[in-house]
Amino acid sequence: MVFGDCTCESEDTKHNKEAALKYKLGSIASILVAGAVGVSLPLLGKKIPTLRPENDIFFIIKAFAAGVILATGFIHILPDAFDNLTSPCLKENPWGKFPFAGFVAMLSAIGTLMVDSLATRLLSERSWLHFLPHNPVGIAIGIGISTVYNESSLTALIVEGTFNAAAAGILIYMALVDLLAADFMNPRLQSNLRIQLGAYISLLLGTGCMSVIAKWA
């Protein structure tokens, strides 16, 4: 139930912005390094057979990564979106009468499907050139915005909740469609029970590890 007659005050004890800034800056470096490694592996695989993406071990690794992404969307981001968009600080009408978080996540997943299907052919040959800096640039923009907005304002709740829901929809789509469906429908995995079981276990480990982290997040 959402009520519009409460007051929302900033709670500085819950958020240490200086400490958070260090983690955000560290995440930029981590994403750049991890992204560079991920882009380099297929290129190196042309010369080093062990690093070729079609090797069996990559099915296991990708299943774990998909589990992490799936749990991030369902366990970490989507609940935050529901918390934001059902906050007692927002008016009962319309925020308490419709599940906006789930609706936005659904539209986000559908939008991702449309973009994915329409743009894959156009961007497939050069997508790696612009994908790598996207997350660090987004983090940098977020850091800049966080210094000037009031996170307890009604506008911040709506904007943050909407973007959280959209991000959750994108992550869930990517995990289920781009990673899991593509690999688990692969004839090579379908015909090898050992790899299939390994991928299932790896998927469960990925979702489990990321879900446990939510206890301290």
Coordinates of N, CA and C in Angstrom, one line a residue:
M1 N 0.9 -1.2 0.0 CA 0.0 0.0 0.0 C 0.9 1.2 0.0
V2 N 0.5 2.2 -0.9 CA 1.3 3.4 -1.0 C 0.5 4.6 -0.5
F3 N 1.1 5.4 0.4 CA 0.5 6.5 0.9 C 1.2 7.8 0.6
G4 N 0.5 8.9 0.3 CA 1.2 10.1 -0.1 C 1.3 11.1 1.0
D5 N 1.0 10.7 2.3 CA 1.0 11.7 3.3 C 2.2 11.6 4.3
C6 N 3.3 10.9 3.8 CA 4.4 10.7 4.7 C 5.5 11.8 4.3
T7 N 6.5 11.9 5.1 CA 7.6 12.8 4.8 C 8.8 12.0 4.5
C8 N 9.6 12.4 3.5 CA 10.8 11.7 3.2 C 12.0 12.6 3.5
E9 N 12.8 12.2 4.4 CA 13.9 13.0 4.8 C 15.2 12.2 4.5
S10 N 16.2 13.0 4.1 CA 17.5 12.3 3.8 C 18.1 11.7 5.0
E11 N 18.5 10.4 4.8 CA 19.1 9.6 5.9 C 20.6 9.4 5.5
D12 N 21.5 10.3 6.0 CA 22.9 10.3 5.7 C 23.6 9.1 6.3
T13 N 23.0 8.5 7.3 CA 23.6 7.4 8.0 C 23.6 6.1 7.1
K14 N 22.7 6.1 6.1 CA 22.5 4.9 5.3 C 23.5 4.9 4.1
H15 N 23.9 6.1 3.7 CA 24.7 6.2 2.5 C 26.0 7.0 2.8
N16 N 27.1 6.4 2.7 CA 28.4 7.1 2.8 C 28.9 7.4 1.4
K17 N 28.6 8.6 0.9 CA 28.9 8.9 -0.5 C 30.4 8.9 -0.8
E18 N 31.2 9.3 0.2 CA 32.6 9.3 -0.1 C 33.1 7.9 -0.3
A19 N 32.7 6.9 0.5 CA 33.1 5.5 0.4 C 32.5 5.0 -0.9
A20 N 31.3 5.3 -1.2 CA 30.7 4.8 -2.5 C 31.4 5.3 -3.7
L21 N 31.9 6.5 -3.6 CA 32.6 7.1 -4.8 C 33.9 6.3 -5.1
K22 N 34.6 5.8 -4.1 CA 35.8 5.0 -4.3 C 35.4 3.7 -5.0
Y23 N 34.3 3.1 -4.6 CA 33.9 1.9 -5.2 C 33.5 2.1 -6.7
K24 N 32.8 3.2 -6.9 CA 32.4 3.6 -8.3 C 33.6 3.8 -9.2
L25 N 34.6 4.5 -8.7 CA 35.8 4.7 -9.5 C 36.5 3.4 -9.7
G26 N 36.5 2.5 -8.7 CA 37.2 1.2 -8.9 C 36.4 0.4 -9.9
S27 N 35.1 0.5 -9.9 CA 34.3 -0.3 -10.9 C 34.5 0.2 -12.3
I28 N 34.8 1.4 -12.5 CA 35.2 1.9 -13.9 C 36.4 1.2 -14.4
A29 N 37.5 1.1 -13.5 CA 38.7 0.4 -13.9 C 38.5 -1.1 -14.1
S30 N 37.7 -1.6 -13.2 CA 37.4 -3.1 -13.3 C 36.7 -3.4 -14.6
I31 N 35.7 -2.6 -15.0 CA 34.9 -2.9 -16.2 C 35.8 -2.7 -17.4
L32 N 36.6 -1.7 -17.4 CA 37.5 -1.5 -18.6 C 38.4 -2.7 -18.7
V33 N 39.0 -3.2 -17.6 CA 39.9 -4.3 -17.7 C 39.2 -5.6 -18.1
A34 N 38.1 -5.9 -17.4 CA 37.3 -7.1 -17.8 C 36.8 -7.0 -19.2
G35 N 36.3 -5.9 -19.6 CA 35.9 -5.8 -21.0 C 37.0 -6.0 -22.0
A36 N 38.1 -5.4 -21.7 CA 39.3 -5.6 -22.6 C 39.7 -7.0 -22.7
V37 N 39.7 -7.7 -21.6 CA 40.0 -9.2 -21.6 C 39.0 -10.0 -22.4
G38 N 37.7 -9.6 -22.2 CA 36.6 -10.3 -22.9 C 36.7 -10.1 -24.4
V39 N 37.0 -8.9 -24.8 CA 37.1 -8.6 -26.3 C 38.4 -9.3 -26.8
S40 N 39.4 -9.4 -26.0 CA 40.7 -10.0 -26.5 C 40.7 -11.5 -26.7
L41 N 39.9 -12.2 -25.9 CA 39.9 -13.6 -26.0 C 39.5 -14.2 -27.3
P42 N 38.4 -13.7 -28.0 CA 38.1 -14.2 -29.3 C 39.2 -13.9 -30.3
L43 N 39.8 -12.7 -30.2 CA 40.9 -12.4 -31.1 C 42.1 -13.3 -30.9
L44 N 42.4 -13.5 -29.6 CA 43.6 -14.4 -29.4 C 43.2 -15.9 -29.8
G45 N 41.9 -16.2 -29.7 CA 41.5 -17.6 -30.1 C 41.8 -17.9 -31.5
K46 N 42.0 -16.9 -32.4 CA 42.3 -17.2 -33.7 C 43.7 -17.8 -33.9
K47 N 44.6 -17.5 -32.9 CA 45.9 -18.0 -32.9 C 46.2 -19.1 -31.8
I48 N 45.4 -19.1 -30.7 CA 45.6 -20.0 -29.6 C 44.3 -20.9 -29.6
P49 N 44.3 -22.1 -30.0 CA 43.1 -23.0 -30.0 C 42.4 -23.1 -28.7
T50 N 43.2 -23.1 -27.6 CA 42.6 -23.2 -26.2 C 41.6 -22.1 -25.9
L51 N 41.8 -20.9 -26.5 CA 41.0 -19.7 -26.2 C 39.8 -19.5 -27.2
R52 N 39.6 -20.5 -28.0 CA 38.5 -20.3 -29.0 C 37.1 -20.5 -28.3
P53 N 36.2 -19.6 -28.6 CA 34.9 -19.6 -27.9 C 34.1 -20.8 -28.0
E54 N 34.4 -21.6 -29.1 CA 33.6 -22.8 -29.3 C 34.0 -24.0 -28.4
N55 N 35.1 -23.8 -27.6 CA 35.5 -24.9 -26.7 C 34.5 -25.1 -25.6
D56 N 34.5 -26.4 -25.1 CA 33.4 -26.8 -24.1 C 33.5 -25.9 -22.9
I57 N 34.6 -25.6 -22.4 CA 34.7 -24.8 -21.1 C 34.0 -23.5 -21.2
F58 N 33.9 -22.9 -22.4 CA 33.3 -21.6 -22.5 C 31.8 -21.7 -22.3
F59 N 31.2 -22.9 -22.6 CA 29.7 -23.1 -22.3 C 29.5 -23.0 -20.8
I60 N 30.5 -23.6 -20.0 CA 30.4 -23.5 -18.6 C 30.6 -22.1 -18.0
I61 N 31.6 -21.4 -18.6 CA 31.8 -20.1 -18.1 C 30.7 -19.1 -18.4
K62 N 30.1 -19.2 -19.6 CA 29.0 -18.4 -20.0 C 27.8 -18.7 -19.2
A63 N 27.6 -19.9 -18.8 CA 26.4 -20.2 -18.0 C 26.5 -19.6 -16.6
F64 N 27.7 -19.6 -16.1 CA 27.9 -18.9 -14.8 C 27.7 -17.4 -14.9
A65 N 28.2 -16.8 -16.0 CA 28.1 -15.4 -16.2 C 26.6 -15.1 -16.4
A66 N 25.9 -15.9 -17.1 CA 24.4 -15.7 -17.3 C 23.7 -15.8 -16.0
G67 N 24.1 -16.7 -15.1 CA 23.4 -16.8 -13.8 C 23.7 -15.5 -13.0
V68 N 24.9 -15.0 -13.0 CA 25.2 -13.8 -12.3 C 24.3 -12.6 -12.8
I69 N 24.2 -12.5 -14.1 CA 23.4 -11.4 -14.7 C 22.0 -11.6 -14.4
L70 N 21.5 -12.8 -14.5 CA 20.1 -13.1 -14.2 C 19.7 -12.7 -12.7
A71 N 20.6 -13.1 -11.8 CA 20.3 -12.8 -10.4 C 20.5 -11.3 -10.1
T72 N 21.4 -10.7 -10.8 CA 21.5 -9.2 -10.7 C 20.2 -8.5 -11.0
G73 N 19.6 -8.9 -12.1 CA 18.3 -8.3 -12.5 C 17.2 -8.6 -11.6
F74 N 17.0 -9.9 -11.2 CA 15.9 -10.3 -10.4 C 16.0 -10.0 -8.9
I75 N 17.2 -10.2 -8.4 CA 17.4 -10.1 -6.9 C 17.9 -8.7 -6.5
H76 N 18.8 -8.1 -7.3 CA 19.4 -6.9 -6.8 C 18.6 -5.6 -7.4
I77 N 18.3 -5.6 -8.6 CA 17.8 -4.4 -9.2 C 16.3 -4.2 -9.2
L78 N 15.6 -5.3 -9.6 CA 14.1 -5.2 -9.7 C 13.5 -4.9 -8.4
P79 N 13.9 -5.6 -7.3 CA 13.3 -5.2 -6.0 C 13.5 -3.8 -5.6
D80 N 14.7 -3.2 -5.9 CA 14.9 -1.8 -5.7 C 14.0 -0.9 -6.4
A81 N 13.7 -1.3 -7.7 CA 12.7 -0.6 -8.5 C 11.3 -0.6 -7.9
F82 N 10.9 -1.8 -7.4 CA 9.6 -1.8 -6.7 C 9.6 -1.0 -5.4
D83 N 10.7 -1.0 -4.7 CA 10.8 -0.2 -3.5 C 10.7 1.3 -3.8
N84 N 11.4 1.7 -4.9 CA 11.3 3.1 -5.3 C 9.9 3.6 -5.7
L85 N 9.3 2.8 -6.6 CA 8.0 3.1 -7.2 C 6.8 2.8 -6.4
T86 N 7.0 2.1 -5.2 CA 5.9 1.9 -4.3 C 6.2 2.6 -2.9
S87 N 7.1 3.6 -3.0 CA 7.5 4.3 -1.8 C 6.3 5.0 -1.2
P88 N 6.2 5.0 0.2 CA 5.1 5.7 0.8 C 5.2 7.2 0.6
C89 N 6.3 7.7 0.1 CA 6.4 9.1 -0.2 C 5.6 9.5 -1.5
L90 N 5.3 8.6 -2.3 CA 4.6 8.8 -3.6 C 3.1 8.8 -3.3
K91 N 2.4 9.5 -4.2 CA 0.9 9.5 -4.1 C 0.3 8.1 -4.3
E92 N -0.8 7.9 -3.7 CA -1.5 6.6 -3.8 C -1.9 6.4 -5.3
N93 N -2.4 7.5 -5.9 CA -2.8 7.5 -7.3 C -1.8 8.3 -8.1
P94 N -1.1 7.7 -9.0 CA -1.3 6.3 -9.6 C -0.3 5.3 -9.0
W95 N 0.7 5.7 -8.2 CA 1.8 4.8 -7.9 C 1.4 3.6 -7.1
G96 N 0.3 3.7 -6.3 CA -0.1 2.6 -5.5 C -1.1 1.7 -6.1
K97 N -1.6 2.1 -7.3 CA -2.7 1.4 -8.0 C -2.2 0.6 -9.2
F98 N -0.9 0.7 -9.5 CA -0.4 -0.1 -10.7 C 1.0 -0.5 -10.5
P99 N 1.4 -1.7 -10.9 CA 2.8 -2.1 -10.7 C 3.7 -1.6 -11.8
F100 N 4.1 -0.3 -11.6 CA 4.9 0.4 -12.6 C 6.3 -0.3 -12.8
A101 N 6.9 -0.8 -11.8 CA 8.2 -1.4 -11.9 C 8.2 -2.6 -12.8
G102 N 7.2 -3.5 -12.6 CA 7.1 -4.6 -13.5 C 6.8 -4.3 -14.9
F103 N 5.9 -3.2 -15.0 CA 5.5 -2.8 -16.4 C 6.7 -2.2 -17.1
V104 N 7.5 -1.4 -16.5 CA 8.7 -0.8 -17.1 C 9.7 -1.9 -17.5
A105 N 9.9 -2.8 -16.6 CA 10.8 -3.9 -16.8 C 10.4 -4.7 -18.1
M106 N 9.1 -5.0 -18.2 CA 8.6 -5.7 -19.3 C 8.8 -4.9 -20.6
L107 N 8.4 -3.6 -20.6 CA 8.7 -2.8 -21.8 C 10.1 -2.7 -22.2
S108 N 11.0 -2.7 -21.2 CA 12.4 -2.6 -21.4 C 12.9 -3.9 -22.1
A109 N 12.4 -5.1 -21.6 CA 12.8 -6.3 -22.2 C 12.3 -6.4 -23.7
I110 N 11.1 -5.9 -23.9 CA 10.5 -5.9 -25.3 C 11.3 -5.0 -26.2
G111 N 11.6 -3.8 -25.6 CA 12.4 -2.8 -26.4 C 13.8 -3.4 -26.7
T112 N 14.4 -4.1 -25.8 CA 15.7 -4.7 -26.0 C 15.6 -5.7 -27.1
L113 N 14.6 -6.5 -27.1 CA 14.3 -7.5 -28.2 C 14.2 -6.8 -29.6
M114 N 13.5 -5.7 -29.6 CA 13.3 -5.0 -30.9 C 14.7 -4.4 -31.4
V115 N 15.4 -3.8 -30.5 CA 16.7 -3.2 -30.8 C 17.7 -4.3 -31.3
D116 N 17.6 -5.4 -30.5 CA 18.5 -6.5 -30.8 C 18.3 -7.1 -32.2
S117 N 17.0 -7.3 -32.5 CA 16.7 -7.9 -33.8 C 16.9 -7.0 -35.0
L118 N 16.7 -5.7 -34.7 CA 16.8 -4.7 -35.8 C 18.2 -4.3 -36.1
A119 N 19.0 -4.2 -35.0 CA 20.3 -3.6 -35.1 C 21.5 -4.6 -35.2
T120 N 21.2 -5.8 -34.9 CA 22.3 -6.8 -34.9 C 23.1 -6.8 -36.2
R121 N 22.4 -6.8 -37.3 CA 23.1 -6.9 -38.6 C 24.0 -5.7 -38.8
L122 N 23.4 -4.5 -38.4 CA 24.1 -3.2 -38.7 C 25.4 -3.1 -37.8
L123 N 25.3 -3.6 -36.5 CA 26.4 -3.3 -35.6 C 27.3 -4.5 -35.3
S124 N 27.0 -5.7 -35.9 CA 27.7 -6.9 -35.5 C 29.2 -6.8 -35.8
E125 N 29.5 -6.1 -36.9 CA 30.9 -6.0 -37.3 C 31.7 -5.0 -36.5
R126 N 31.1 -4.1 -35.9 CA 31.9 -3.0 -35.2 C 31.3 -2.7 -33.8
S127 N 30.4 -3.6 -33.3 CA 29.8 -3.3 -32.0 C 30.8 -3.3 -30.8
W128 N 31.9 -4.1 -31.0 CA 32.9 -4.1 -29.9 C 33.6 -2.8 -29.8
L129 N 33.6 -1.9 -30.8 CA 34.3 -0.6 -30.7 C 33.6 0.3 -29.8
H130 N 32.3 0.2 -29.6 CA 31.6 1.2 -28.8 C 31.0 0.5 -27.5
F131 N 31.0 -0.8 -27.4 CA 30.4 -1.4 -26.3 C 31.3 -1.3 -25.0
L132 N 32.6 -1.4 -25.2 CA 33.5 -1.3 -24.1 C 33.4 -0.1 -23.2
P133 N 33.3 1.1 -23.8 CA 33.3 2.3 -22.9 C 31.9 2.7 -22.4
H134 N 30.8 1.9 -22.8 CA 29.5 2.4 -22.4 C 29.3 2.3 -20.9
N135 N 29.6 1.2 -20.2 CA 29.4 1.1 -18.8 C 30.2 2.1 -18.0
P136 N 31.5 2.3 -18.3 CA 32.3 3.3 -17.5 C 31.8 4.7 -17.7
V137 N 31.3 5.0 -19.0 CA 30.8 6.3 -19.2 C 29.5 6.5 -18.4
G138 N 28.7 5.5 -18.4 CA 27.4 5.6 -17.6 C 27.7 5.8 -16.1
I139 N 28.7 5.1 -15.6 CA 29.0 5.3 -14.2 C 29.5 6.7 -13.9
A140 N 30.3 7.2 -14.9 CA 30.9 8.6 -14.7 C 29.7 9.6 -14.7
I141 N 28.8 9.4 -15.6 CA 27.6 10.3 -15.6 C 26.8 10.2 -14.3
G142 N 26.6 9.0 -13.8 CA 25.9 8.8 -12.6 C 26.6 9.4 -11.4
I143 N 27.9 9.4 -11.4 CA 28.7 10.0 -10.3 C 28.5 11.5 -10.4
G144 N 28.5 12.1 -11.6 CA 28.3 13.5 -11.7 C 26.9 14.0 -11.3
I145 N 25.9 13.2 -11.7 CA 24.5 13.5 -11.3 C 24.3 13.4 -9.8
S146 N 24.9 12.4 -9.2 CA 24.7 12.1 -7.8 C 25.1 13.2 -6.9
T147 N 26.0 14.1 -7.4 CA 26.5 15.2 -6.6 C 25.5 16.4 -6.5
V148 N 24.5 16.4 -7.4 CA 23.6 17.6 -7.5 C 22.2 17.3 -7.2
Y149 N 21.8 16.0 -7.1 CA 20.4 15.8 -6.9 C 20.1 15.3 -5.5
N150 N 18.9 15.5 -5.0 CA 18.4 15.1 -3.7 C 17.8 13.7 -3.8
E151 N 18.5 12.7 -3.3 CA 18.1 11.3 -3.5 C 16.8 11.0 -2.8
S152 N 16.3 11.8 -1.9 CA 15.1 11.6 -1.1 C 13.9 12.3 -1.7
S153 N 14.1 13.1 -2.8 CA 13.0 13.8 -3.4 C 12.1 12.8 -4.2
L154 N 10.9 13.3 -4.4 CA 9.9 12.5 -5.2 C 10.4 12.2 -6.6
T155 N 11.0 13.2 -7.2 CA 11.5 13.1 -8.6 C 12.6 12.0 -8.6
A156 N 13.5 12.0 -7.7 CA 14.6 11.1 -7.6 C 14.0 9.6 -7.5
L157 N 13.0 9.5 -6.6 CA 12.4 8.2 -6.4 C 11.9 7.6 -7.7
I158 N 11.1 8.5 -8.5 CA 10.5 8.0 -9.7 C 11.6 7.7 -10.8
V159 N 12.5 8.6 -10.9 CA 13.6 8.4 -11.9 C 14.4 7.2 -11.6
E160 N 14.9 7.1 -10.4 CA 15.7 6.0 -10.0 C 14.9 4.6 -10.2
G161 N 13.7 4.6 -9.7 CA 12.9 3.4 -9.8 C 12.6 3.0 -11.3
T162 N 12.4 4.0 -12.1 CA 12.1 3.7 -13.5 C 13.4 3.2 -14.2
F163 N 14.5 3.8 -13.9 CA 15.8 3.3 -14.5 C 16.2 2.0 -14.0
N164 N 15.9 1.7 -12.7 CA 16.2 0.4 -12.1 C 15.4 -0.7 -12.8
A165 N 14.1 -0.4 -13.0 CA 13.2 -1.3 -13.6 C 13.6 -1.6 -15.1
A166 N 14.0 -0.5 -15.8 CA 14.5 -0.7 -17.2 C 15.7 -1.5 -17.2
A167 N 16.7 -1.2 -16.3 CA 17.9 -2.0 -16.3 C 17.7 -3.5 -16.0
A168 N 16.7 -3.7 -15.1 CA 16.4 -5.1 -14.7 C 15.8 -5.9 -15.9
G169 N 15.0 -5.2 -16.7 CA 14.4 -5.8 -17.9 C 15.5 -6.1 -18.9
I170 N 16.4 -5.2 -19.1 CA 17.5 -5.5 -20.0 C 18.4 -6.6 -19.6
L171 N 18.7 -6.7 -18.3 CA 19.6 -7.7 -17.8 C 18.9 -9.1 -17.9
I172 N 17.6 -9.1 -17.6 CA 16.9 -10.4 -17.6 C 16.8 -10.9 -19.1
Y173 N 16.5 -10.0 -20.0 CA 16.5 -10.4 -21.4 C 17.8 -10.9 -21.9
M174 N 18.9 -10.2 -21.6 CA 20.2 -10.6 -22.0 C 20.6 -12.0 -21.5
A175 N 20.3 -12.2 -20.2 CA 20.7 -13.5 -19.6 C 19.9 -14.6 -20.2
L176 N 18.6 -14.4 -20.4 CA 17.7 -15.5 -20.9 C 17.8 -15.7 -22.4
V177 N 17.9 -14.7 -23.1 CA 17.9 -14.8 -24.6 C 19.3 -14.8 -25.2
D178 N 20.1 -13.8 -24.9 CA 21.4 -13.7 -25.6 C 22.4 -14.8 -25.1
L179 N 22.3 -15.2 -23.9 CA 23.2 -16.1 -23.3 C 22.7 -17.5 -23.1
L180 N 21.6 -17.7 -22.3 CA 21.2 -19.0 -22.0 C 20.5 -19.7 -23.2
A181 N 19.5 -19.0 -23.8 CA 18.8 -19.6 -24.9 C 19.8 -20.0 -26.1
A182 N 20.7 -19.0 -26.4 CA 21.6 -19.3 -27.5 C 22.5 -20.5 -27.2
D183 N 23.0 -20.6 -26.0 CA 23.9 -21.7 -25.7 C 23.2 -23.0 -25.4
F184 N 22.1 -23.0 -24.7 CA 21.4 -24.3 -24.3 C 20.6 -24.9 -25.5
M185 N 20.4 -24.1 -26.6 CA 19.8 -24.6 -27.8 C 20.9 -25.0 -28.8
N186 N 22.1 -24.7 -28.5 CA 23.2 -25.1 -29.4 C 23.3 -26.6 -29.5
P187 N 23.3 -27.1 -30.8 CA 23.4 -28.5 -31.0 C 24.6 -29.2 -30.3
R188 N 25.7 -28.5 -30.2 CA 26.8 -29.1 -29.5 C 26.5 -29.4 -28.1
L189 N 25.9 -28.4 -27.4 CA 25.5 -28.7 -26.0 C 24.4 -29.7 -25.8
Q190 N 23.4 -29.6 -26.8 CA 22.3 -30.5 -26.7 C 22.7 -32.0 -26.9
S191 N 23.8 -32.2 -27.6 CA 24.2 -33.6 -27.9 C 25.2 -34.1 -26.9
N192 N 25.6 -33.3 -25.9 CA 26.6 -33.7 -24.9 C 26.1 -33.5 -23.5
L193 N 25.6 -34.6 -22.9 CA 25.0 -34.5 -21.6 C 26.0 -34.0 -20.5
R194 N 27.2 -34.4 -20.7 CA 28.2 -33.9 -19.7 C 28.4 -32.4 -19.7
I195 N 28.5 -31.8 -20.8 CA 28.6 -30.3 -20.9 C 27.2 -29.7 -20.5
Q196 N 26.1 -30.3 -20.8 CA 24.8 -29.8 -20.4 C 24.7 -29.8 -18.9
L197 N 25.0 -30.8 -18.2 CA 24.9 -30.9 -16.8 C 25.9 -29.9 -16.2
G198 N 27.1 -29.8 -16.7 CA 28.0 -28.8 -16.2 C 27.5 -27.4 -16.4
A199 N 26.8 -27.1 -17.5 CA 26.3 -25.8 -17.7 C 25.2 -25.5 -16.7
Y200 N 24.3 -26.5 -16.4 CA 23.2 -26.3 -15.4 C 23.8 -26.0 -14.1
I201 N 24.8 -26.8 -13.7 CA 25.4 -26.5 -12.4 C 26.1 -25.2 -12.3
S202 N 26.8 -24.8 -13.4 CA 27.4 -23.5 -13.4 C 26.4 -22.4 -13.3
L203 N 25.3 -22.5 -14.0 CA 24.2 -21.5 -14.0 C 23.7 -21.4 -12.6
L204 N 23.4 -22.5 -11.9 CA 22.9 -22.4 -10.5 C 23.9 -21.8 -9.6
L205 N 25.2 -22.1 -9.8 CA 26.3 -21.5 -9.0 C 26.3 -20.0 -9.2
G206 N 26.2 -19.6 -10.4 CA 26.2 -18.1 -10.7 C 25.0 -17.4 -10.1
T207 N 23.8 -18.0 -10.2 CA 22.7 -17.3 -9.6 C 22.8 -17.4 -8.1
G208 N 23.3 -18.5 -7.6 CA 23.4 -18.7 -6.1 C 24.3 -17.7 -5.5
C209 N 25.5 -17.6 -6.1 CA 26.5 -16.7 -5.6 C 26.0 -15.2 -5.6
M210 N 25.4 -14.8 -6.7 CA 25.0 -13.4 -6.8 C 23.8 -13.2 -5.9
S211 N 23.0 -14.2 -5.6 CA 21.8 -14.0 -4.7 C 22.3 -13.9 -3.3
V212 N 23.3 -14.7 -2.9 CA 23.8 -14.6 -1.5 C 24.4 -13.2 -1.3
I213 N 25.0 -12.6 -2.3 CA 25.6 -11.3 -2.1 C 24.5 -10.2 -1.7
A214 N 23.3 -10.5 -2.2 CA 22.2 -9.5 -1.9 C 22.0 -9.4 -0.4
K215 N 22.4 -10.3 0.4 CA 22.2 -10.2 1.9 C 23.0 -9.0 2.4
W216 N 24.1 -8.7 1.8 CA 25.0 -7.6 2.3 C 24.9 -6.4 1.4
A217 N 24.2 -6.5 0.3 CA 24.1 -5.3 -0.7 C 23.2 -4.2 -0.1

